[in-house]
Structures are given as C-alpha cells and as structure tokens.
Amino acid sequence: MADLLGKNFVPPDVIGKVTGRAKYAEDFRADGMLFCRLLLSPMPHGRVRSIDSSEALRIPGVVAVLTADEVPSIPAPGNPILTNEPCYVGEPILAVAAISETIAQDAIARIKVDLEPLPFTVDPLESLRPGGPNARIGGNTVIRREGLQEVKWTAEDFAAAEDGALPMGKPTTEWSYGDLESGFADATLVLDETFVTAGHSHHSMEPRSAMAYWQNGKCYLHGSCQSQSSAVPGVARYVGIEPENLVFVAENCGGGFGSKGGGYPIMSIPAHMAKKTGRPVMMRISRAEEYFLGSARPGFQGRIKIGFRADGRITAVDLYIVQENGPYSGFSDFTSAAGAVSIVYTPLAMRFRGIRVLTNTPPRGAQRGPGQNQIAAAVEPLIDKAARQLDLDRVAIRRINAPDNDSRYGGNQGPITSAYLRDALDLGAKRFDWESRKAQSGRRRGSKVMGVGVGQAFHSAGSSGFDGLVRLAPDGKLYIHTGVGNLGTYSYGSTSRVAAEVLKCRWENCVIVRGDSSRHLPWNLGQFGSNTSFTMTRTNYAAAMDAVRKLKEIAARDLGGSPDDYDIANERVFARSNPSRYLTYAAAARRAIQLGGRFSGRELPDDINGMTRASATALAGTGLIGVAKDNLERTGTVPALAAGFVQIELDLETGKFEILDYLGVADCGTVLHPQSLANQVKGGAVMGFGMATLERHIYDPHYGLPEVIGLHQAKPPSYMDTPLNMQWDAVNKADPQNPVGAKGIGEPLLGCAAAALLCAISDALGGHYFNRTPVVTDMIINAASAKTQSHKPLQVNTA
Amino acid sequence: MTHMVPDLVDLTAPTWSPPHDLAEVGGVGTLPGRAGMSRRDFIKGVIASGAVVSGTAFLGGCVRPTAAAQGTVERLVSLNVNGQVRRVDVLPQETLAMTLRYKLGLTGTKLGCDRAECGACTVLIDDVNYYSCSTLTHRVRGRQITTVEGLESPSGELHPVQQAFIDELGPQCGFCTPGQVMSAVALLKANPNPTREEARQAMSGNLCRCGAYDHYLNSIMRAAARGA
C-alpha cells in the first residue's frame, strides 16, 4: 500500500474554487426567496420589556417578524437562537423578513424594542470580585454538569495577590498528579508568572449566511458549516425537527476555524422564518455581525509556576487559568490548555486549577487549537526565560522535556498513541540551521536587531468509533461516501483515498460522495479538532476492508474455493493460484445486487449508527456495499505535535519587525497528502503570526461596546504580514494505532508559529518577556525604550 | 460596578466611523500607482445618484438607516460582463457585486465584507482589479467587466492562472479564491514577470484567513513563468 497515500492529487473541489462554481451558502437561490435581517442588541446586557412591530409590519414588502418566543428556547447556558435577554452587543433579538434586504433593514428601524439595561462586565476578574456584576441573570460561571452558577471570590483572595499577579480564589475545575511540593523543592529555578492572552475573532472569510426552505415536510438548509453528518442532529434540534427531516447542504465552507464546527443556533433562523412565511428565506450575515455573533477565542488571565532542574527538566507546574467565556457555554479551552502543558513539557508533577467567567462579550467557541495555542503563546516565552537563566540552549530545554511514546496526558495521566516532538525539534533545528541562526541573535543593523525563536504546540488529533460507507457499483466505479465535511483542508479527499488504496482502485475511477445529507452519507465525526486524518482514515479503511471481504466471498461462491484463496488487484478479485480466474469489480457489484443480503446492503451490521443505517439502506441493491463501524483499537490520546522556527529583524525605533524565515515541522504520523499538509503548516503559521502580534479584540469597559467590527480594525494577517519564504517539513513516523499511520495536525501548526514568533521578539529584545499576547507594535516600542506599558498587567480586551 | 447604556445607540457613531479614505489604510486600490476607486469616491457616487448606500445597512448591523430615497437615474442599463452585453434593472445605490450575484447569477464573485476590506469580490473593470462591493453598478456602464466566470476559454480550458492555482494547491477553504484569481490575473496583465515581492504587494488587497498566501504566491509565480 503506498500507491496513493503520501502522494499529491487534485482534490475534486479545488476546481470549483478557482472557477467560482463552488457554491457556498449565500450562492443558492430559490423562487420567491425573502431576505431576512436581524435586530441586534445595542447594549451589552438587557432584558426585553416589550416589542412593538406594528409599524414595521405596515411597510409594503415586509412579510414577517420572528421573535425569541417563536423559536425553540435553548436552556442556559446554551447559546440561544433569538433572545429576550441579550448578553452582548450585537446579539440577535428578532428577525424580519421582507421581499428585499433594504426593506427588511428599514423595517428593523421601525421596530420599538423596550430594553431594560442590566449590569454587565467585560472583565472576568471584575465579575469575580465581591459584589461584582454577573454577565447573566442567574450567574457568572458555567460548571460542567451543574450549569450556570454564581462564584465570587473574597476580598482576601484579591488582597493576597501581589500587585499585578493573578489572584487565585476558588476554582471550579481542578486536577493534579505527582508530588507538586517536592517537585518545586527539587527545582534549581522556579518561575512564577502572571500572563494574559487576548481573545480574538475567527474572521472566517465567509460570513455565516444561511438559506432555507421547506418542501414536502422537509427543511432544506444551506449553511456554512465545517462539518456535514455530525452537524445534522444539532441543526435539526435548532430547527425543531427530527434529523431525518433535515436536508443539510454544506458542500463548501468558507472558513470556520472552529466557529462553524457544528450546527449553530442562528443557522436555524432562516428555517424558522421560511416555515412562518411559507417562502424560502436568505439570511445574509454582514462582516460586522460576524464580529458580534461569529464566535471568538476565549481569553485567559493566567498564572503559572514552573520548577526547572539545572538541566532544564521541568519538575513541577502549577497552573491557574481564568477563562473569559463570553455569556454562554463557551468552550473548554482552559482545561485543554492544561492538558497541553502536561504533554508538551511532561512535568513530573502538575496541578491545574481554573474557572471560566461569563462576560458580556461575543459567545466564545473553539478556535484552532482552543486552549492549547493560547497556552503555547503564554508559556513558550517563559521556557526561553528559564533557558536564559539556566544558560541552556532553547532547543535543548525543549528536547529534554519533550514527550515520547510512553508519555502520559492530562490530569488522569492517560496513555498516548505516539509522540515525536523531539524528532520534530531535531529535524527543524537541522533544516533551519539553528546553531548558526542563533549566532545571529542580537546582531544589529542600524536600528534593527535580529531575533530567532523556536516554539511548540499540541492538540489531540484523532477519534474512533465512527462509520465508513463505500459502494462498488455496476459501472465499475468506487463511490466513497464521506460525511466529515469540508473545511478547506482537503482531508475529506486524502482520507477517502484510503478506501481506494485498500481496494486497489485507480483514483480516476473513484467518486467521493459528500456535501449534502440527502446523498446517503455515513455517520462521521465533524471536521474539527484536527481529527479528520486519524478518524476518517480508520472509517474508510474499515468500510473498504468490509468490501474486500465481500469481494472475496462473492468470488469464492462463483469461482469456487474459499474466500482466502482470492486476492484483489487492478479492480479485479482473482484466484491467487490462477489469476485468469477473476471477477471485475463491476461484475462483482452486479453479483452483489443479485445475491442481496449483506452483499448489497440489504442486511447491515448491528453496531453502525442510525444515520449510516439509513444511508446504507437507501443505497441497498445498487452495488456491493462496504459498510462498517471503526472498531479498530485505540487506547489513548492521539497527539498532534508541531515545532516552529522563526527568524525576524525587529526595528527598535518603530516597533515593526519583518519575519525573514519560517519553518514549521509537523508530527502528524504518516503524511497522506504533502501539498495540503504544506498548506496547513504555512497557513496555520500565518494565523499564528496574527494571534501573536496583530489581532485585536477590544471592548470598552465603560459601555461594553466593541471597538473592533471590521477586518481593518481586527487586523488578521495579510500578504504583507507573511514572510516571503515559508518552509515546512514533517517527521513522517507512523502512528501505531492508525491503519495507515496517520494523525491529524491542523491546530498545533498555529500555536507553534505564534510561540516561535513571540520567542523571536523576546530574543531580539534581549530577553524581554511580555507575558501577554498579542505583542503589538507599541508594546515593542515601550519595551525597547524601557517605558511602562499602557496596559495594566491583568487588563483584558484592550488594544 | 454597574454600567448603564441609556438608550438604543447608533453603533456607527463615532467610535467606528470608517477612515475617510480606506485607500489610506491599504483597503482599496490593490495595484500600487493605479487609479483605485476609494471609499470616498464610492460614497460621493452614491450621493450623486441621489440614493442611500445599500451597504450602510450592513455597516453596523444595528444601524437605524434613513428611509431610502428614490433616485432619478435610469434603471435599465446595459453592462458588458464577460464579453456579453447584459440588460439589467439596477437600483441607483446598487453595488456591482450585488448586480453580479443577485441579478446576473454570477455567484463566483464573493462577498466577504461588503466594505472594501477583504477583496473576495474582486473583479476586473477594463483589466484593472476592483472591489465590486464598493463599485456602483451605474458607474461601470460601457466598461468591460470580467468576473471569475469569464476567465475560461470558450472551449472550457482554464485560464493559466486558474490552472496554476490548482497545480500549486493555492486555495484552502476557497472563499477568497475567486478574488485572489482576479487580482492575480490583473497583476499579470500589468506586469507579466513580477518578482515575488511585487506579487505580494499587488495581492495585498486580498485577504485570506486560511493564510494560504505562500501557496497563492507560488501559484502566481508559476503562472508568470508559463507566460500567463
């Protein structure tokens, strides 16, 4: 097996992307389509006293108003569809449908919403103070299994923290392993540092527009979603129907980065409006709205105490994170951050404590490396600080702490499948010529100074237990049904090639079926969490192996002998002893149809998901059906690991820097598709540069208003922020718990680059550590001229 | 501490008022030294046509717009799009992006921001790349408009830039790709052999959140090498 895997190919969807034929949610039209616009909250927290839509409804062309009372209510702390208690500026209160968007917007201006202002906060620590404001009626934190709760720290908690250090009151989450006290006692150097990582928006280029209509009792919804099958139950729940009554089209997704991982509440608004009006409804979401309701990465106010031996080995870590959660469920960034520390540095002992605090800022959700990448940006520069104090090489201090295959993960110290971070560091140091670059560190050229940095990051990158579904048809083609989704990584394609590889099919003879829930797709995990390469290679392997078994059984029936006497090649199943005795796949498919039963999908395995069962049943009798649940062994967390290397030249007078070179190295198991991996390594790095130094997420603490609602204000990286030369490489060592050796990788590719750049900036500044991301230009100027920074150490949502 | 907001606020005022001319911050006019249409020109054009910018409804989302005034300009116009003359009913305040997408069915032109920030809506007007979200349709009468749908040869052969984007696997999610392709085509028309640095400068008005810039530049350099 290696005819297809590890080689480049043209993913089928790329052609539509360069020709404009690829359709995204806003590209669909339906006869009689209305447009819908949203009335958004002007205040950070309030309660609707009354709504008067009468004047709006009298405007010619206005068709309907939809309020929170007419859509399924989502129990707290969930993110609602529409709300009568808006918890952030820009939260949708109601929707208006009209024959044109302009009329709908005019109508919104005529609707009188009487809002009672409520207390609000944009700073978690403010909410934790005794008597501090709660972001929601009923609480200021979300505790797993307990839901919305109120937690206040005591005045003593705040007084106990020295100036600028994070107070550490009662946490809501806590775990530990090892002997923390003796770990710190054994340490030669102990750092105790407070840090802040800013939240920031996802800035997906495609706003989350959606279009929906109803036909024969089914809801057809065109949404912008990273995922396909896994999103269906959630979207159906938001629409208020059974999953089988939803036709969900998500063939292309114009960027999600976690914010469109599954179905999300507002996607259902056009469906509700279409039901109410009896007409198709298009809901276009604007760029500004995307900044309100398009999700954002949670920010951290954190504190970490790290003990180092003289050789750099980390003996103990004590980590505390206050997570700015937005007003709703948020995401588990803070716990994932702790998990990342446990595996990237393998401390001998570790304690994690944390709390998420609700704020009246946009709802937070997963963003590429949720938690793992914030902590990489916060902690990696501190590793450099320790290296400087212990007089150690910065690659060496990472090597000595790097995980191997026997390392353990998280608070419960569970096993992992494979870890080759040390190999990635070694490969990167060699390819980047770390030793000679390091010698250039601090070199001056006029007002400019050279800096080099190395960074690392982790994300768990694989799951198991989902289903595969393939079909050999009488036309001789292999149809590979995939329900994973299409975020733009092409991994739907590279993982589908595993089925072709197992069945030894020519790739030109394969058809990937995807993008629309009515196309009979299997139950798959969503395209998020760097999981696709690991998870979907397994499902496609399982389904293809099922098809291989069935091919051999059919051959044995027709040509004699036992199935084990047969093999496959060249799209034929043939007798090993006499290759001239064979059936073509087309002939075998016809025989499968005649034989029926499990050969043609009329009988199905008991352990597959109901969605897969329905899809396979719909396909039954059309060919040889390979269908199976992934029951392959998986006994641990699947680590995706990455190392990044950066060289910059920083101007001490302007605070600007140029990235001269970047190299990213991936530990993603066996490489499936070099070209798309290269794009991930480099694209992830670009996002990392933005997170580290550019992207703004600013909320006015006095009024709770967002200051950043445009791309030019938020500053995601452009061509000009990207180095002219970017390099990539991969360790390319197989993961033992994947049939083709693959692991995911998308997320740590951001974190390692963000960390490496921050380390390079600190290096250029002779070891100045900011303990904050992003490190923006004025911070660099202040540091270079030894001036006090304009922000307070724990200040959040600031410029 | 409790903060109160007294009443419905107009979120466009004054905190977020856009720069007077986005060209100053690199938002418009993607080819250095070329006459790009600025946001100021765009707004002037709207005022001249006696209408309210449809886009203002999109600026803040929470805006209370004034009622649309009816313009007096002729509505049924002829546009030359991808070599064909198309008769189309155009509102005074209508942007070219909306005309292309909602009147002419050319949805390859994407709307990423609708305010001249991202470049997903880039089209060629007389071979120069423009943000169609910030170009009034009435201002391009008599001009040659080319969208991504107009790049393929009549026999269906891809434009060399499109082919290079495939060969180098330029796109990721693909949403910005049509705009990137159009800016690349405009660049190579003006400068058939750009340096990588020149290409980066020329492309800098097109954002890509996937960060596929390096692969896009590889695509452009490959297309240039092939004499696109």
Coordinates of N, CA and C in Angstrom, one line a residue, chain A residues 432-537:
Chain A
F432 N 16.7 24.3 9.8 CA 16.7 25.8 10.0 C 18.1 26.3 10.3
D433 N 19.0 25.3 10.5 CA 20.4 25.7 10.8 C 20.4 26.5 12.1
W434 N 19.7 26.0 13.1 CA 19.5 26.7 14.4 C 20.8 27.2 15.0
E435 N 21.9 26.4 14.9 CA 23.1 26.9 15.6 C 23.6 28.2 15.0
S436 N 23.7 28.2 13.6 CA 24.2 29.4 13.0 C 23.3 30.6 13.1
R437 N 22.0 30.3 13.0 CA 21.0 31.4 13.2 C 21.0 32.0 14.6
K438 N 21.2 31.1 15.5 CA 21.3 31.5 16.9 C 22.4 32.5 17.1
A439 N 23.5 32.2 16.4 CA 24.7 33.1 16.5 C 24.4 34.5 16.0
Q440 N 23.3 34.6 15.1 CA 23.0 35.9 14.6 C 22.1 36.7 15.6
S441 N 21.6 36.0 16.6 CA 20.7 36.6 17.5 C 21.3 37.9 18.1
G442 N 20.6 39.0 18.1 CA 21.0 40.2 18.7 C 21.9 41.1 17.8
R443 N 22.2 40.5 16.6 CA 23.0 41.3 15.7 C 22.3 42.6 15.2
R444 N 23.0 43.7 15.3 CA 22.4 45.0 15.0 C 22.7 45.4 13.5
R445 N 21.7 46.0 12.9 CA 21.9 46.7 11.6 C 21.1 48.0 11.7
G446 N 21.9 49.0 12.0 CA 21.2 50.3 12.2 C 20.3 50.2 13.4
S447 N 19.0 50.5 13.2 CA 18.1 50.4 14.4 C 17.5 49.1 14.5
K448 N 17.9 48.2 13.6 CA 17.3 46.9 13.5 C 18.1 45.8 14.2
V449 N 17.4 44.9 14.8 CA 18.1 43.8 15.6 C 17.5 42.5 15.2
M450 N 18.4 41.5 15.1 CA 17.9 40.1 14.7 C 17.4 39.3 15.9
G451 N 16.4 38.5 15.7 CA 15.9 37.6 16.8 C 15.5 36.3 16.2
V452 N 15.8 35.3 16.9 CA 15.3 33.9 16.5 C 14.5 33.3 17.6
G453 N 13.6 32.4 17.1 CA 12.8 31.8 18.1 C 12.3 30.4 17.7
V454 N 12.1 29.6 18.7 CA 11.5 28.2 18.4 C 10.3 28.1 19.3
G455 N 9.2 27.4 18.8 CA 8.0 27.3 19.5 C 7.4 25.9 19.3
Q456 N 6.6 25.4 20.2 CA 6.0 24.1 20.0 C 4.5 24.2 20.4
A457 N 3.7 23.3 19.9 CA 2.3 23.2 20.3 C 1.8 21.8 20.1
F458 N 0.6 21.6 20.7 CA 0.0 20.2 20.8 C -1.5 20.4 20.5
H459 N -2.1 19.4 20.0 CA -3.6 19.2 20.0 C -3.9 17.7 19.9
S460 N -4.9 17.3 20.6 CA -5.3 15.9 20.5 C -5.9 15.8 19.1
A461 N -5.6 14.7 18.4 CA -5.8 14.7 16.9 C -6.4 13.4 16.4
G462 N -7.4 12.9 17.0 CA -8.0 11.7 16.5 C -9.0 11.1 17.4
S463 N -10.0 10.5 16.7 CA -11.1 9.8 17.5 C -11.3 8.5 16.8
S464 N -12.4 7.8 17.3 CA -12.6 6.5 16.7 C -14.1 6.1 17.0
G465 N -14.5 5.1 16.3 CA -15.9 4.6 16.6 C -16.9 5.1 15.6
F466 N -16.5 5.8 14.5 CA -17.5 6.2 13.6 C -17.5 5.3 12.4
D467 N -18.4 5.5 11.4 CA -18.7 4.5 10.4 C -18.1 4.9 9.0
G468 N -17.8 3.9 8.3 CA -17.4 4.0 6.9 C -18.4 3.4 5.9
L469 N -18.5 4.0 4.8 CA -19.5 3.5 3.8 C -19.0 3.7 2.4
V470 N -18.8 2.6 1.7 CA -18.3 2.7 0.3 C -19.2 1.8 -0.6
R471 N -19.2 2.0 -1.9 CA -20.1 1.3 -2.7 C -19.3 1.0 -4.0
L472 N -19.2 -0.3 -4.4 CA -18.7 -0.7 -5.7 C -20.0 -0.8 -6.6
A473 N -20.0 0.0 -7.7 CA -21.2 0.0 -8.5 C -21.0 -0.8 -9.8
P474 N -22.1 -1.2 -10.4 CA -22.0 -2.0 -11.7 C -21.3 -1.2 -12.7
D475 N -21.2 0.1 -12.6 CA -20.4 0.9 -13.6 C -18.9 0.7 -13.3
G476 N -18.5 -0.1 -12.3 CA -17.1 -0.4 -12.1 C -16.4 0.7 -11.2
K477 N -17.2 1.7 -10.8 CA -16.6 2.8 -10.0 C -16.7 2.5 -8.5
L478 N -15.8 3.1 -7.8 CA -15.8 3.0 -6.3 C -16.4 4.4 -5.8
Y479 N -17.5 4.3 -5.2 CA -18.1 5.5 -4.6 C -17.8 5.5 -3.1
I480 N -17.1 6.6 -2.7 CA -16.7 6.7 -1.3 C -17.6 7.8 -0.6
H481 N -18.4 7.3 0.2 CA -19.3 8.3 0.9 C -18.7 8.8 2.2
T482 N -18.6 10.1 2.2 CA -17.9 10.7 3.4 C -18.8 11.8 4.0
G483 N -18.9 11.8 5.3 CA -19.8 12.7 6.0 C -19.0 13.7 6.9
V484 N -17.7 13.8 6.6 CA -16.9 14.5 7.6 C -17.1 16.0 7.4
G485 N -17.3 16.5 6.2 CA -17.3 18.0 6.0 C -16.2 18.5 5.2
N486 N -16.2 19.8 4.9 CA -15.2 20.3 4.0 C -14.8 21.7 4.5
L487 N -13.8 21.7 5.4 CA -13.3 23.0 6.0 C -12.4 23.7 5.0
G488 N -11.8 22.9 4.1 CA -10.8 23.5 3.2 C -9.4 22.9 3.4
T489 N -9.4 21.8 4.1 CA -8.1 21.2 4.3 C -7.8 20.1 3.3
Y490 N -8.8 19.7 2.5 CA -8.8 18.6 1.6 C -8.6 17.3 2.2
S491 N -8.8 17.2 3.6 CA -8.6 15.9 4.2 C -9.8 15.0 4.0
Y492 N -10.9 15.6 3.6 CA -12.0 14.7 3.2 C -11.6 13.8 2.0
G493 N -10.7 14.4 1.2 CA -10.2 13.7 0.0 C -9.1 12.8 0.3
S494 N -8.1 13.3 1.1 CA -6.9 12.4 1.3 C -7.3 11.2 2.2
T495 N -8.3 11.4 3.1 CA -8.7 10.2 3.9 C -9.6 9.3 3.0
S496 N -10.3 9.8 2.1 CA -11.1 8.9 1.2 C -10.2 8.1 0.3
R497 N -9.0 8.6 0.1 CA -8.1 7.8 -0.8 C -7.7 6.5 -0.1
V498 N -7.9 6.4 1.2 CA -7.5 5.2 1.9 C -8.4 4.0 1.4
A499 N -9.7 4.3 1.2 CA -10.6 3.3 0.7 C -10.1 2.8 -0.7
A500 N -9.7 3.8 -1.5 CA -9.2 3.4 -2.9 C -7.9 2.6 -2.7
E501 N -7.1 3.0 -1.8 CA -5.8 2.3 -1.6 C -6.1 0.8 -1.2
V502 N -7.0 0.6 -0.2 CA -7.3 -0.7 0.3 C -7.9 -1.6 -0.8
L503 N -8.8 -1.0 -1.6 CA -9.4 -1.7 -2.7 C -8.6 -1.7 -4.0
K504 N -7.4 -1.1 -3.9 CA -6.5 -1.0 -5.1 C -7.3 -0.5 -6.3
C505 N -8.0 0.6 -6.1 CA -8.7 1.2 -7.3 C -7.9 2.3 -7.8
R506 N -8.0 2.5 -9.1 CA -7.4 3.7 -9.7 C -8.2 4.9 -9.1
W507 N -7.4 6.0 -8.8 CA -8.1 7.2 -8.2 C -9.1 7.8 -9.2
E508 N -8.7 7.7 -10.5 CA -9.6 8.3 -11.6 C -11.0 7.5 -11.6
N509 N -11.0 6.4 -11.0 CA -12.2 5.5 -11.0 C -13.0 5.6 -9.7
C510 N -12.6 6.6 -8.9 CA -13.3 6.8 -7.6 C -14.1 8.1 -7.6
V511 N -15.2 8.0 -7.0 CA -16.1 9.2 -6.8 C -16.3 9.4 -5.3
I512 N -16.0 10.7 -4.9 CA -16.3 11.0 -3.5 C -17.7 11.6 -3.4
V513 N -18.5 11.0 -2.6 CA -19.9 11.5 -2.4 C -20.0 12.2 -1.1
R514 N -20.4 13.4 -1.1 CA -20.4 14.2 0.1 C -21.2 15.5 -0.1
G515 N -21.2 16.3 1.0 CA -21.7 17.7 0.9 C -23.2 17.9 1.0
D516 N -24.0 16.9 1.2 CA -25.4 17.1 1.2 C -26.0 15.8 1.9
S517 N -26.7 16.1 3.0 CA -27.2 14.9 3.8 C -28.1 14.0 3.0
S518 N -28.7 14.5 1.9 CA -29.6 13.6 1.1 C -28.8 12.7 0.2
R519 N -27.4 12.8 0.2 CA -26.6 11.9 -0.6 C -26.2 10.6 0.1
H520 N -26.9 10.3 1.1 CA -26.6 9.0 1.8 C -25.2 8.9 2.3
L521 N -25.0 9.7 3.3 CA -23.7 9.8 3.9 C -23.6 9.0 5.3
P522 N -22.5 8.5 5.6 CA -22.4 7.8 6.9 C -22.3 8.8 8.1
W523 N -22.4 8.2 9.2 CA -22.2 9.0 10.5 C -20.7 9.1 10.7
N524 N -20.3 10.4 10.7 CA -18.9 10.7 10.9 C -18.7 11.8 11.9
L525 N -17.6 11.8 12.5 CA -17.3 13.0 13.4 C -17.1 14.2 12.5
G526 N -17.3 15.4 13.1 CA -17.2 16.6 12.3 C -15.7 16.9 11.9
Q527 N -15.6 17.9 11.0 CA -14.3 18.3 10.6 C -13.8 19.4 11.6
F528 N -13.3 19.0 12.7 CA -12.8 19.9 13.7 C -11.8 19.1 14.6
G529 N -11.1 19.8 15.4 CA -10.2 19.2 16.4 C -9.1 18.4 15.8
S530 N -8.7 18.8 14.6 CA -7.5 18.1 14.0 C -7.7 16.6 13.9
N531 N -9.0 16.2 13.8 CA -9.2 14.7 14.0 C -9.4 14.0 12.7
T532 N -9.6 14.7 11.6 CA -10.1 14.0 10.4 C -9.1 13.0 9.9
S533 N -7.8 13.3 9.8 CA -6.9 12.4 9.2 C -6.8 11.1 9.9
F534 N -6.9 11.1 11.3 CA -6.8 9.9 12.0 C -8.2 9.2 12.0
T535 N -9.2 9.9 12.2 CA -10.6 9.3 12.4 C -11.1 8.8 11.1
M536 N -11.0 9.5 10.0 CA -11.6 9.2 8.8 C -10.8 8.2 8.0
T537 N -9.5 8.1 8.2 CA -8.7 7.0 7.6 C -9.2 5.7 8.1

